[in-house]
Backbone as ProteinMPNN parsed JSONL, in Angstrom:
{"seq_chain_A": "XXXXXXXXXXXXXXXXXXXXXXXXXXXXXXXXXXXXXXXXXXXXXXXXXXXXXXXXXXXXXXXXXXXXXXXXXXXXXXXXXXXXXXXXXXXXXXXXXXXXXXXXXXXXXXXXXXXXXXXXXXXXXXXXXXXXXXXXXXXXXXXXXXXXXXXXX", "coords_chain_A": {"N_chain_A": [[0.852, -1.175, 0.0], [0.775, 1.786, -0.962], [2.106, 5.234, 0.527], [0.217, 7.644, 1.981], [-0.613, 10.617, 0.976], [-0.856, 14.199, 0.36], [-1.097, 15.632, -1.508], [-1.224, 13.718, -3.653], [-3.766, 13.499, -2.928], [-5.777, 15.439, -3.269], [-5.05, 15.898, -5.784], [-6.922, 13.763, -6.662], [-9.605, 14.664, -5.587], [-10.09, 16.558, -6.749], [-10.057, 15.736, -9.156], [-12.672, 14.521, -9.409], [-14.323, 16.678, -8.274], [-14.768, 17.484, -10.73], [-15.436, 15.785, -12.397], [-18.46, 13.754, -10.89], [-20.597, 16.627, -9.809], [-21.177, 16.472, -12.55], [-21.829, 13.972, -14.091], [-24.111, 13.814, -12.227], [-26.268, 15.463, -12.907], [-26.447, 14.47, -15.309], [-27.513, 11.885, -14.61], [-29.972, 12.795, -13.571], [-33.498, 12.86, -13.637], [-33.436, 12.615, -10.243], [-35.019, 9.054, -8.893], [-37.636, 9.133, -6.419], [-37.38, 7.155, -4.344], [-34.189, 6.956, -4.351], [-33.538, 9.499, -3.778], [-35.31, 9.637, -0.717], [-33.24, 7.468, 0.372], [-30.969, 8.478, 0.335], [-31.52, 10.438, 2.289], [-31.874, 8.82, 4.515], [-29.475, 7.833, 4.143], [-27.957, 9.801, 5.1], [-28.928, 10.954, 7.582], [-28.474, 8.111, 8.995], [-25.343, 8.293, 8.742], [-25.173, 11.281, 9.775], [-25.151, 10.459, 12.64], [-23.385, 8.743, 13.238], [-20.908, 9.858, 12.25], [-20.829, 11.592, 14.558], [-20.086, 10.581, 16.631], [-17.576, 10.63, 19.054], [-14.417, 9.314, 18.516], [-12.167, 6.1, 17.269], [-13.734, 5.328, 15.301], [-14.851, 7.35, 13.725], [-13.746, 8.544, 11.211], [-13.599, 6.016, 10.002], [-16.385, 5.775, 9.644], [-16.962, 8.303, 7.984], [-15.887, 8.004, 5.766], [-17.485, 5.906, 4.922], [-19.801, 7.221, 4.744], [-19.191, 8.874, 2.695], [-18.417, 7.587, 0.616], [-20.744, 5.857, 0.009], [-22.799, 7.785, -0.453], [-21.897, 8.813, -3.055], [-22.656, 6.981, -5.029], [-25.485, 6.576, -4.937], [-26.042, 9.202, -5.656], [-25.308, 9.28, -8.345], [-26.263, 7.117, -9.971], [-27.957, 6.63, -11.831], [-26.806, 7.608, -14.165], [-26.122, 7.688, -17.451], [-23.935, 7.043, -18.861], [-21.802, 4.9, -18.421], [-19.241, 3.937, -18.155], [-17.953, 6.851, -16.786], [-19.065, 6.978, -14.558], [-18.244, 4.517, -13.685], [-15.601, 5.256, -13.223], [-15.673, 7.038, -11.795], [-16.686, 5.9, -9.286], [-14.339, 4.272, -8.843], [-12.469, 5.944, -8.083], [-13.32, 6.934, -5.949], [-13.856, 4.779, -4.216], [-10.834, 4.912, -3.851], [-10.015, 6.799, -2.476], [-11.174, 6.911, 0.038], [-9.569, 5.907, 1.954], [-7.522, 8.326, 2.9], [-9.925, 9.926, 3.893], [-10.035, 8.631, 6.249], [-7.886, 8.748, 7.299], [-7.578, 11.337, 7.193], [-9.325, 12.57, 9.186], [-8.419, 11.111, 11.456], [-6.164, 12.4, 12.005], [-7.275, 15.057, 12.73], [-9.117, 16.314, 11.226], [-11.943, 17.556, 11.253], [-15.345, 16.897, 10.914], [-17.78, 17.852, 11.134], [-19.052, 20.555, 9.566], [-19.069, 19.358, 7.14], [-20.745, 17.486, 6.985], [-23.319, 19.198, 7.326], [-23.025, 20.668, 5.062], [-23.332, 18.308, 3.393], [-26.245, 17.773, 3.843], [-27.445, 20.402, 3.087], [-27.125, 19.751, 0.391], [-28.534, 17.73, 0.006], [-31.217, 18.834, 0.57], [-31.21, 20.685, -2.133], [-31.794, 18.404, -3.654], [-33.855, 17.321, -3.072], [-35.589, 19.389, -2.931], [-35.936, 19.613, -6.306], [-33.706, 20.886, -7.655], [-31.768, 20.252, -9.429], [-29.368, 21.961, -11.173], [-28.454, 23.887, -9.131], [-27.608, 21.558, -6.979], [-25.99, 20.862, -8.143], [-23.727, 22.624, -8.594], [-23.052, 22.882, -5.945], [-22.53, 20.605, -5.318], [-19.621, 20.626, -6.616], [-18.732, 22.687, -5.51], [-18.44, 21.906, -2.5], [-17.007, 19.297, -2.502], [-14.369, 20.131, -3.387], [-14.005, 22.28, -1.525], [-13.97, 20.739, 1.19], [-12.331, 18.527, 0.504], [-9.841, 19.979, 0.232], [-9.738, 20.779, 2.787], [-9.306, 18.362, 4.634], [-6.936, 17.454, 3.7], [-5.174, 19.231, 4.49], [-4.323, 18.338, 6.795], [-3.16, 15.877, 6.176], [-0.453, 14.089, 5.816], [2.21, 15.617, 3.696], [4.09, 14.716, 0.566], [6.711, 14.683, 0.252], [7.355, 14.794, 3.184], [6.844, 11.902, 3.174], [9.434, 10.857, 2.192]], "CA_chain_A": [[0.0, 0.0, 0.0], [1.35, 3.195, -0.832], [1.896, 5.928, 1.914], [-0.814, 8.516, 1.835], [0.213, 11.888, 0.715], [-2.163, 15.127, 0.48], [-1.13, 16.059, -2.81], [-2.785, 12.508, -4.36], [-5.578, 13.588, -2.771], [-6.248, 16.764, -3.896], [-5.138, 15.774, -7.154], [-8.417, 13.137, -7.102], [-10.529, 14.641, -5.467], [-10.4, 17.607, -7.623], [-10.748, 15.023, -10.862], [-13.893, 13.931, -8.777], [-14.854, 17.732, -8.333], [-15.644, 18.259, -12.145], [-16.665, 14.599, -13.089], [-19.205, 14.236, -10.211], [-21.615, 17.033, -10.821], [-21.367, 16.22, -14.746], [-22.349, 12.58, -14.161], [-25.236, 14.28, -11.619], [-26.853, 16.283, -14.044], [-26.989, 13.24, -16.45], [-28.534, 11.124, -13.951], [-31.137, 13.844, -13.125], [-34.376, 13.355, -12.214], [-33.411, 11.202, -9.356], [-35.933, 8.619, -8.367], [-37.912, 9.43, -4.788], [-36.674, 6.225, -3.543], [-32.924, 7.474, -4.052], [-33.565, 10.938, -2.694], [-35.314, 8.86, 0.595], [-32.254, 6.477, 0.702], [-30.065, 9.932, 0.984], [-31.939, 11.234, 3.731], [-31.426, 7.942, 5.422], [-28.028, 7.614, 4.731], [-27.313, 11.278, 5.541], [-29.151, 10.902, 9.195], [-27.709, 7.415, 10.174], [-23.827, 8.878, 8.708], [-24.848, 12.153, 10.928], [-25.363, 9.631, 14.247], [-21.866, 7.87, 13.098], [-19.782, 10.554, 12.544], [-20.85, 12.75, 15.775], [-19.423, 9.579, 17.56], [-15.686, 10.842, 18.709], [-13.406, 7.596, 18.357], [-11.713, 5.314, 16.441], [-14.37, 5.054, 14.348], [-15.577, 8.309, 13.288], [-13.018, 8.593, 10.46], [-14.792, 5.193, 8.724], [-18.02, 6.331, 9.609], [-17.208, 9.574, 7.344], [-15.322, 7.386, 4.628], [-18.489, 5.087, 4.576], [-20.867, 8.235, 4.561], [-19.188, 9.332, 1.283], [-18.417, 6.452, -0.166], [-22.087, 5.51, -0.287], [-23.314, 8.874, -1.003], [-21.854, 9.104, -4.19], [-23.274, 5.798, -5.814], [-26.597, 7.038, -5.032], [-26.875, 10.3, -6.726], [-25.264, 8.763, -10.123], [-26.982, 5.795, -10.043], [-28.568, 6.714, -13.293], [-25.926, 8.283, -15.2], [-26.148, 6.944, -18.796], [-22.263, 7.077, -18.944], [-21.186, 4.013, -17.385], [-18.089, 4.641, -18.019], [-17.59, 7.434, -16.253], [-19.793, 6.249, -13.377], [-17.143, 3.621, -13.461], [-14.02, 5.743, -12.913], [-15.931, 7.949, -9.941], [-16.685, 4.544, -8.393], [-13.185, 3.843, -8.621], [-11.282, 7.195, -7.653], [-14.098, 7.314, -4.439], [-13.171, 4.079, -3.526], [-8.912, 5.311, -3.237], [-10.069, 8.051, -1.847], [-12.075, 6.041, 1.737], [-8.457, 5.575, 3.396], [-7.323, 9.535, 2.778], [-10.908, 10.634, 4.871], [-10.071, 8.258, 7.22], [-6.541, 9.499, 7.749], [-7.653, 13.168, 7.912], [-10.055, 12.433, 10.711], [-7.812, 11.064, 12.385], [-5.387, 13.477, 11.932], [-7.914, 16.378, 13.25], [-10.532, 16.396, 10.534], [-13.03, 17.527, 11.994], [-16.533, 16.833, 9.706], [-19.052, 18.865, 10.813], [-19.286, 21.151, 8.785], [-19.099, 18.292, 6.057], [-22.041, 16.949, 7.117], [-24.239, 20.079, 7.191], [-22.858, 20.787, 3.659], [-24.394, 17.34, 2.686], [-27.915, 18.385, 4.371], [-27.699, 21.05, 1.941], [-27.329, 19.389, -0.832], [-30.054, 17.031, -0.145], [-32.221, 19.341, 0.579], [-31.362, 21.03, -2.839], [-32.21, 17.529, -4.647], [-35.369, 16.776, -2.778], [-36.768, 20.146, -3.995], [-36.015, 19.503, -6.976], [-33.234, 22.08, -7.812], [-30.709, 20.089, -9.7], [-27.977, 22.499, -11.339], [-27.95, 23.801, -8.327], [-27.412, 20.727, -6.431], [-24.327, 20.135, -9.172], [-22.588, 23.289, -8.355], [-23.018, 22.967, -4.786], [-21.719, 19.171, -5.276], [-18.084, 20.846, -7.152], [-17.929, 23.321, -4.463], [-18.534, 20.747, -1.407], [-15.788, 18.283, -2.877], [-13.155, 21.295, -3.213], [-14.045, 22.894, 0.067], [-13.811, 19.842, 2.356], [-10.774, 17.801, 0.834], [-8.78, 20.423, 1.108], [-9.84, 21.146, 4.714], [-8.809, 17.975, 4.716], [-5.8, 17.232, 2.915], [-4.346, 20.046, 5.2], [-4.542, 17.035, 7.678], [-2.161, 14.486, 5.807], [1.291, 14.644, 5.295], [2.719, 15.97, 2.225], [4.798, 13.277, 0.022], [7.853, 14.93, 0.963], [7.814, 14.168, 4.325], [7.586, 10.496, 3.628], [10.275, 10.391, 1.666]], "C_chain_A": [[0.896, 1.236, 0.0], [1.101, 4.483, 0.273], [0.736, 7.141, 1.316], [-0.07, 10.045, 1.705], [-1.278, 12.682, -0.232], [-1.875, 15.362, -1.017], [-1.799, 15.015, -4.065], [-3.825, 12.707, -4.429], [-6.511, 14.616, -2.995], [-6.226, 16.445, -5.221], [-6.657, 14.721, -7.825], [-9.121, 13.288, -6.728], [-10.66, 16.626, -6.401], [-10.792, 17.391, -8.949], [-12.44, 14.833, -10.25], [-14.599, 15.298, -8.696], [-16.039, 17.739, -9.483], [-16.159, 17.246, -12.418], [-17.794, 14.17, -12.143], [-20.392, 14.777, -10.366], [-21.743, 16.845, -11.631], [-22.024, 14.871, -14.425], [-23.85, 12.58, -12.747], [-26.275, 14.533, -12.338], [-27.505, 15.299, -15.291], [-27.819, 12.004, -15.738], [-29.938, 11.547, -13.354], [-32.407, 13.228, -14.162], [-34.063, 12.164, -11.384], [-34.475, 10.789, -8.83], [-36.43, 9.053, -6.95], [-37.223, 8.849, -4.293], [-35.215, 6.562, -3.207], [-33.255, 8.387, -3.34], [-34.27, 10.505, -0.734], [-34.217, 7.955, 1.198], [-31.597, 7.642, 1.175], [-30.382, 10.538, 2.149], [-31.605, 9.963, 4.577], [-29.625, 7.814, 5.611], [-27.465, 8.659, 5.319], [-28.042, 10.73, 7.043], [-28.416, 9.864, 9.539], [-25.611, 7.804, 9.917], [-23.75, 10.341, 9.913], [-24.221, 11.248, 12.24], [-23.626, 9.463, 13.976], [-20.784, 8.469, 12.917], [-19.623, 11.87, 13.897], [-19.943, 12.121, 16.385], [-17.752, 9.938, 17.792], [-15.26, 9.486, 18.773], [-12.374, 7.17, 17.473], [-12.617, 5.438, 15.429], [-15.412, 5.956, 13.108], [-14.431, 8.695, 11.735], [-13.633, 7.726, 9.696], [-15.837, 5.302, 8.508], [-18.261, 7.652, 8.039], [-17.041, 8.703, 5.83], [-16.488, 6.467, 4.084], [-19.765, 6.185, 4.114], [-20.724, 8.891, 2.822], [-18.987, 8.242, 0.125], [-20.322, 5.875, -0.484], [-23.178, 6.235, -1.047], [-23.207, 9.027, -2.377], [-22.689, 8.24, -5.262], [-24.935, 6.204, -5.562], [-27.02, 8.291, -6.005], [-26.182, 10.41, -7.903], [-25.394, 7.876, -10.955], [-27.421, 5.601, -11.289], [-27.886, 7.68, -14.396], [-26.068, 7.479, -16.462], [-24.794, 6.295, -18.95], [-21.659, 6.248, -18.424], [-19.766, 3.622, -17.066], [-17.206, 5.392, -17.125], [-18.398, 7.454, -14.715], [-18.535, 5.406, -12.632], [-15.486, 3.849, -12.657], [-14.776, 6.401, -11.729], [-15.78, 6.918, -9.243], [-15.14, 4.347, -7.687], [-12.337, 4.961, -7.764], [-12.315, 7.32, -5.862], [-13.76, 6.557, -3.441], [-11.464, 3.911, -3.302], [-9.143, 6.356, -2.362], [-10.408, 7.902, -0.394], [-10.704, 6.32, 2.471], [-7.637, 7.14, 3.235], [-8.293, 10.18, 3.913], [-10.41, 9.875, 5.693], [-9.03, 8.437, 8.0], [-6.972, 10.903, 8.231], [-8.42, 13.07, 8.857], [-9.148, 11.791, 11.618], [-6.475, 11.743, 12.988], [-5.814, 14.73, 12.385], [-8.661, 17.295, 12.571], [-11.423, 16.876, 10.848], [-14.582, 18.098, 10.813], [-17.656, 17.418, 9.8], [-19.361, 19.476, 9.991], [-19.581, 20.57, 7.25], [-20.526, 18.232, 6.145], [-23.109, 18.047, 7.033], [-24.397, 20.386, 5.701], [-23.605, 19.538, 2.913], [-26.07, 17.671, 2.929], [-27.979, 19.384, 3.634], [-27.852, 20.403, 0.868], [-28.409, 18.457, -0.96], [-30.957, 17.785, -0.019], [-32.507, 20.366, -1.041], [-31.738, 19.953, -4.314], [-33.735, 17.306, -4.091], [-35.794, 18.15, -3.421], [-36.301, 20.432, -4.852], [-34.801, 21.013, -7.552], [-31.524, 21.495, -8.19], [-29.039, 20.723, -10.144], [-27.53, 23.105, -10.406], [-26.931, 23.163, -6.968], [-25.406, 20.087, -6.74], [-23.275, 20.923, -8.499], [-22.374, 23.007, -6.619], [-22.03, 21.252, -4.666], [-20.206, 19.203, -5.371], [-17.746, 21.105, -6.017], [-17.621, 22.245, -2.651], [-16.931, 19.757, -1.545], [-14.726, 19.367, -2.646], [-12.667, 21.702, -1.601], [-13.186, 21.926, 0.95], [-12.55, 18.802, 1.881], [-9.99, 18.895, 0.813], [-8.691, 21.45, 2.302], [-9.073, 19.961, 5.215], [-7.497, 16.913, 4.6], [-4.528, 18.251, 3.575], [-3.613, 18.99, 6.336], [-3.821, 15.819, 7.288], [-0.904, 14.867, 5.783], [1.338, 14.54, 3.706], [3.875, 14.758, 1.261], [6.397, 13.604, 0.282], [8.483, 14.42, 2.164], [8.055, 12.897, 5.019], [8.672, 9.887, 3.215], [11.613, 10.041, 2.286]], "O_chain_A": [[1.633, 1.556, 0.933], [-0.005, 4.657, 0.786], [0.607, 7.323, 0.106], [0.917, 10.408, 2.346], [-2.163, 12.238, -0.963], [-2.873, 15.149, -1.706], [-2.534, 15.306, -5.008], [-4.696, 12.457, -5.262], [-7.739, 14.605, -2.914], [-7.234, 16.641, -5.9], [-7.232, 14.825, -8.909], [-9.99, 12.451, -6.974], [-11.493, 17.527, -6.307], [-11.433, 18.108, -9.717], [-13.336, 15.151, -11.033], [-15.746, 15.164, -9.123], [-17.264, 17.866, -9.471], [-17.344, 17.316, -12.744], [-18.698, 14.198, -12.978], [-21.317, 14.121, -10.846], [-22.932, 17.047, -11.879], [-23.22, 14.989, -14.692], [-24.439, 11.55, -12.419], [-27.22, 13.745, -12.364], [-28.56, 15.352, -15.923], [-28.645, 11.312, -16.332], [-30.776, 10.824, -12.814], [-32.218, 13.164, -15.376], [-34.325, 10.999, -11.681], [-35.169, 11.623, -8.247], [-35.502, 9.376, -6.209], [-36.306, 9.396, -3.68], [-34.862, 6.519, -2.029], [-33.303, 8.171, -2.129], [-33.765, 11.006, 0.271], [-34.243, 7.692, 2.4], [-31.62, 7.869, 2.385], [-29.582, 11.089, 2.905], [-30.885, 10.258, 5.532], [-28.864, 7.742, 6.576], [-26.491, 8.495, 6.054], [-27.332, 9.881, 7.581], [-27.55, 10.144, 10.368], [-24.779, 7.581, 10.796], [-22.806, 10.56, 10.672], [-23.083, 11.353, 12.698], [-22.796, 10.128, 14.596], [-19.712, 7.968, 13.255], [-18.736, 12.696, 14.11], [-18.954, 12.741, 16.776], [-16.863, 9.642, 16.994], [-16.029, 8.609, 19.165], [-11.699, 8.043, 16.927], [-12.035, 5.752, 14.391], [-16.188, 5.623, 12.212], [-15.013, 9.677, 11.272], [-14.255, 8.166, 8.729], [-16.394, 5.045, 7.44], [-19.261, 7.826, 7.342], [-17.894, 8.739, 4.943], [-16.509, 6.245, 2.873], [-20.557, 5.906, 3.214], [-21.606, 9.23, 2.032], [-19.419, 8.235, -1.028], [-20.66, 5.56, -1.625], [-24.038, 5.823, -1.825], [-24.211, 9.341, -3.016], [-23.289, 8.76, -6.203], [-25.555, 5.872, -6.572], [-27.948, 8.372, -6.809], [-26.295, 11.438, -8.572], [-24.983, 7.695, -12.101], [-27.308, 4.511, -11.849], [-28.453, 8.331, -15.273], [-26.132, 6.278, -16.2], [-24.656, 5.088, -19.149], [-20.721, 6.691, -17.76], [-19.29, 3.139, -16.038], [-16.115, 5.001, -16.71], [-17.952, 8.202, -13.845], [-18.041, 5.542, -11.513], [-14.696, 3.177, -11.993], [-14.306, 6.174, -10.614], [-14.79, 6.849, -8.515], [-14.835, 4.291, -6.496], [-11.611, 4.637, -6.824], [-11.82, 7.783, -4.834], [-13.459, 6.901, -2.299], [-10.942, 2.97, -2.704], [-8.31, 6.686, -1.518], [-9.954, 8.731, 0.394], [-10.727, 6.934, 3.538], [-6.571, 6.848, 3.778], [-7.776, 10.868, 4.794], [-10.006, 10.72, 6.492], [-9.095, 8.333, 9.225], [-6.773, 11.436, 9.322], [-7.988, 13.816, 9.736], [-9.307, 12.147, 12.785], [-5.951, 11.622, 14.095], [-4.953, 15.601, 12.506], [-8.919, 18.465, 12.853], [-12.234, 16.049, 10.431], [-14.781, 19.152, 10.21], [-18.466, 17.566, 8.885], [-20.243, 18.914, 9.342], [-20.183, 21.191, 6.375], [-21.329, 18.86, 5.454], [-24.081, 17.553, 6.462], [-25.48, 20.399, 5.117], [-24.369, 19.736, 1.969], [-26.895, 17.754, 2.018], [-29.152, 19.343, 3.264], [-28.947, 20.544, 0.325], [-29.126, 18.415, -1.96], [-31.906, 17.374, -0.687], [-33.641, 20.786, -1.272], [-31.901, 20.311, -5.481], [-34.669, 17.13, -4.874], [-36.382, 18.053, -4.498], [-35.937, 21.607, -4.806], [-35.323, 22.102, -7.79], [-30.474, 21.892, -7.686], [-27.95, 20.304, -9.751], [-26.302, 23.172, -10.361], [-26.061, 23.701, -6.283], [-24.445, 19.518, -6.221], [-22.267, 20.452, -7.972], [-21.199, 22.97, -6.253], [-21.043, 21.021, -3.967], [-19.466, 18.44, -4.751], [-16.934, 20.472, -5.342], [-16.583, 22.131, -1.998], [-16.028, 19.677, -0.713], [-14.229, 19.379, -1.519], [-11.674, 21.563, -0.887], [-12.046, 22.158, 1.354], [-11.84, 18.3, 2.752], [-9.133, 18.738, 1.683], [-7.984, 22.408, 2.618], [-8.235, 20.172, 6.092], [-7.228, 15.904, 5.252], [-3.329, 18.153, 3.314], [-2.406, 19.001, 6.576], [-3.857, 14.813, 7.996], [-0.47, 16.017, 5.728], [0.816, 13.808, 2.866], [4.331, 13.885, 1.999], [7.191, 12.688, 0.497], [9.572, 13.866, 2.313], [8.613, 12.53, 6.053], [9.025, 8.761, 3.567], [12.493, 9.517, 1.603]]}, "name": "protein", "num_of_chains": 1, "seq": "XXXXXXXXXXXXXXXXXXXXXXXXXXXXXXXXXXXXXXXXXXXXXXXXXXXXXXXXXXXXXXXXXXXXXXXXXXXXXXXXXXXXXXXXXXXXXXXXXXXXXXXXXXXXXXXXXXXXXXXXXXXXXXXXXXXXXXXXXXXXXXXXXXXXXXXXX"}
């Protein structure tokens, strides 16, 4: 396993920035049932990442990791469905480093309660941009939180 270094992780979660919303937008109108699954997973990920611990770092990594496969569920593009999948799942052990490094996700999590609340009423391009800016914002809040590749060298 390669050592974790912030500059990886900026570098994919900034590919994940722009492809993301784009593969949102193409999965738009999301079914009720998804937009009810989101509110579930968003409340029981709140409960799981309030939790201080050990375990509030996978709690977050599981909160986004799940999140995403829901609201591009219906992307046409499977393709590029394919590569988010993939870059979200390298990305799980990075959140779980920066939380434990002094992450701290609140503010994450409220930012998701926005954005659901801008898919349930129905207010997709909004939902998109708010999706870029969310990704940007919060890895590098926490990417501040890893070590740099320098320092493992």
């Amino acid at each position: 396993v390669p050592p974790i270094s912030n500059d990886e992780f900026r570098q994919s979660q900034a590919m994940l920035a722009k492809i993301e919303p784009y593969a949102l937008t193409m999965a738009h109108p999301l079914p009720t049932a998804q937009i009810m699954e989101l509110n579930n997973l968003l409340g029981r990920g709140r409960i799981r990442v309030a939790q201080p611990g050990s375990e509030q770092g996978g709690a977050l990594a599981d909160l986004i990791y799940r999140w995403c496969p829901l609201l591009i569920n219906g992307c046409s593009n499977k393709i590029l469905v394919t590569d988010i999948l993939r870059l979200e799942a390298l990305s799980r052990r990075y959140w779980q480093e920066a939380v434990i490094l002094g992450f701290e996700p609140a503010a994450m999590i409220t930012s998701y309660n926005q954005m659901y609340e801008l898919l349930r009423t129905n207010h997709p391009d909004e939902a998109a941009v708010h999706w870029e800016n969310h990704i940007l914002q919060f890895s590098e809040e926490a990417a501040r939180h890893l070590p740099s590749a320098s320092l493992e060298a």
